[in-house]
Amino acid sequence: MRIAIASDHAAVALKAELRDWLIEQGHEVADLGPETDARVDYPDYGYSLASVIADGTAQFGVALCGSGIGISMAVNRNAACRCALVSEPLSAALAREHNDANCIAMGARLTGPDMAKACLDAFFSTEFGGGRHAGRVEKLSNPSC
C-alpha cells in the first residue's frame, strides 16, 4: 500500500514512530514532513498530503497534529479527500467501512503511539462496505448528486 504521512511540529515524534512502524508492516511510505519540531503551520502539511492523495501518488494518507482537528480540516478542503479524525480503532474501521475514508487524522497530544497503531491497523484492514453507503460517499465530493 502507498501511504503518505504528514504532521505539524506537535506531532513530529509520533509521525516518525508511525512511519517506521508502517514501513515495518510492508507499506511504501512517503514522509511529507516536517523533519523537526520547529514551529510550522499545519495547513501547509495538510494541503501537501491532500495533493498526493488527489493526484494518486498515495492511496491513503495519515495526518497528524496536536489535536488532529486542524490538519484534518486542511486535508478535507480537497474534494478528493475524505479525512476522518479518530481516536480509537472502532471509529477508524467505521471511517473506512461507511465513509470510504482515504485519510486518517489523529492528535499527538491526545492519542499515544500504541493506540495510534491500533487505529492505523483497523483503518488499513477495513474495506469500504459500498452498498447503501456509496451514494452518500459520492455526495461528499459532488454535493449536487
C-alpha positions as a printed NumPy array, in Angstrom:
array([[  0.   ,   0.   ,   0.   ],
       [  1.245,   3.533,  -0.807],
       [  0.747,   5.779,   2.215],
       [  1.675,   9.432,   2.69 ],
       [  2.16 ,  10.806,   6.191],
       [  2.416,  14.424,   7.318],
       [  2.231,  16.358,  10.553],
       [  2.882,  19.677,  12.177],
       [  5.572,  20.364,  14.759],
       [  3.457,  18.961,  17.628],
       [  3.314,  15.506,  16.05 ],
       [  6.802,  15.029,  14.569],
       [  7.78 ,  12.327,  17.078],
       [  4.541,  10.384,  16.601],
       [  4.854,  10.743,  12.826],
       [  8.354,   9.248,  12.885],
       [  7.253,   6.318,  15.025],
       [  4.203,   5.597,  12.868],
       [  6.187,   5.99 ,   9.63 ],
       [  8.757,   3.443,  10.79 ],
       [  6.042,   1.076,  12.005],
       [  4.16 ,   1.3  ,   8.694],
       [  7.359,   0.539,   6.784],
       [  7.934,  -2.482,   9.059],
       [  4.391,  -3.597,   8.142],
       [  5.47 ,  -3.656,   4.48 ],
       [  3.924,  -0.393,   3.28 ],
       [  5.555,   2.147,   0.986],
       [  5.532,   5.388,   2.996],
       [  6.198,   8.942,   1.802],
       [  7.018,  11.259,   4.713],
       [  5.893,  14.753,   3.68 ],
       [  7.409,  16.404,   6.74 ],
       [  8.253,  18.288,   8.715],
       [ 11.576,  16.825,   9.754],
       [ 11.993,  18.724,  13.034],
       [  9.78 ,  20.071,  15.779],
       [ 10.43 ,  23.679,  14.756],
       [  7.123,  25.546,  14.547],
       [  5.236,  25.109,  11.26 ],
       [  1.677,  25.701,  10.072],
       [ -0.457,  22.562,   9.894],
       [ -2.481,  23.73 ,   6.843],
       [  0.659,  23.627,   4.681],
       [  1.239,  19.965,   5.521],
       [ -2.44 ,  19.078,   5.294],
       [ -2.627,  20.592,   1.815],
       [  0.51 ,  18.68 ,   0.743],
       [ -0.991,  15.437,   1.979],
       [ -4.276,  16.134,   0.196],
       [ -2.411,  16.863,  -3.017],
       [ -0.7  ,  13.459,  -3.168],
       [ -3.994,  11.712,  -2.416],
       [ -5.793,  13.697,  -5.12 ],
       [ -3.158,  13.015,  -7.785],
       [ -2.922,   9.306,  -6.934],
       [  0.682,   9.339,  -5.745],
       [ -0.541,   7.801,  -2.475],
       [ -3.587,   5.609,  -1.881],
       [ -4.024,   6.671,   1.731],
       [ -2.922,   9.483,   3.996],
       [ -2.072,   9.822,   7.672],
       [ -2.442,  13.367,   9.032],
       [ -1.181,  14.321,  12.48 ],
       [ -1.109,  17.476,  14.559],
       [ -1.535,  18.295,  18.226],
       [ -5.273,  17.564,  18.287],
       [ -5.767,  16.175,  14.77 ],
       [ -8.519,  18.717,  14.207],
       [ -6.683,  21.424,  12.276],
       [ -4.802,  19.169,   9.9  ],
       [ -7.939,  17.108,   9.172],
       [ -9.759,  20.318,   8.253],
       [ -6.936,  21.259,   5.884],
       [ -6.927,  17.833,   4.205],
       [-10.708,  17.918,   3.781],
       [-10.522,  21.181,   1.815],
       [ -9.618,  18.97 ,  -1.16 ],
       [-12.724,  17.328,  -2.635],
       [-10.751,  14.167,  -3.41 ],
       [-10.058,  13.582,   0.272],
       [-12.198,  12.074,   2.975],
       [-10.148,  12.534,   6.134],
       [-11.563,  11.101,   9.361],
       [-10.389,  12.302,  12.76 ],
       [-10.24 ,   9.233,  15.002],
       [ -9.071,   8.386,  18.491],
       [ -9.768,   4.654,  18.742],
       [ -9.957,   1.623,  16.412],
       [-13.744,   1.399,  16.053],
       [-14.062,   4.884,  14.598],
       [-11.084,   4.159,  12.339],
       [-12.738,   0.992,  10.996],
       [-16.117,   2.697,  10.56 ],
       [-14.474,   5.589,   8.711],
       [-13.311,   3.085,   6.093],
       [-16.378,   0.84 ,   6.084],
       [-19.075,   3.524,   5.989],
       [-17.313,   6.612,   4.63 ],
       [-14.584,   5.199,   2.373],
       [-12.129,   7.488,   4.175],
       [ -8.834,   7.717,   2.333],
       [ -7.089,   9.69 ,   5.081],
       [ -6.946,   9.258,   8.816],
       [ -6.137,  12.032,  11.276],
       [ -5.066,  11.772,  14.897],
       [ -3.875,  14.122,  17.599],
       [ -0.429,  13.502,  19.055],
       [ -1.411,  15.254,  22.291],
       [ -4.469,  13.022,  22.646],
       [ -3.534,   9.64 ,  21.165],
       [ -0.477,   7.654,  22.231],
       [  1.663,   5.578,  19.878],
       [  0.101,   2.219,  20.736],
       [ -3.456,   3.496,  20.264],
       [ -2.416,   5.269,  17.044],
       [ -1.006,   2.   ,  15.708],
       [ -4.224,   0.192,  16.643],
       [ -6.192,   2.862,  14.781],
       [ -3.999,   2.503,  11.697],
       [ -4.29 ,  -1.274,  11.804],
       [ -8.093,  -1.053,  11.957],
       [ -8.198,   1.606,   9.234],
       [ -5.967,  -0.212,   6.757],
       [ -7.504,  -3.644,   7.353],
       [-11.092,  -2.495,   6.74 ],
       [-12.635,  -2.331,   3.282],
       [-15.307,   0.113,   2.162],
       [-18.716,  -1.528,   2.563],
       [-20.264,   0.102,  -0.518],
       [-23.965,  -0.581,  -0.871],
       [-26.137,   1.957,   0.937],
       [-23.024,   3.978,   1.804],
       [-21.855,   4.503,  -1.791],
       [-24.33 ,   7.249,  -2.705],
       [-23.589,   9.146,   0.496],
       [-19.863,   8.994,  -0.116],
       [-20.372,  10.234,  -3.687],
       [-22.148,  13.305,  -2.287],
       [-19.074,  14.18 ,  -0.205],
       [-17.135,  15.011,  -3.364],
       [-20.117,  16.008,  -5.51 ],
       [-22.713,  17.89 ,  -3.432],
       [-25.046,  18.23 ,  -6.42 ],
       [-25.639,  14.454,  -6.556]])
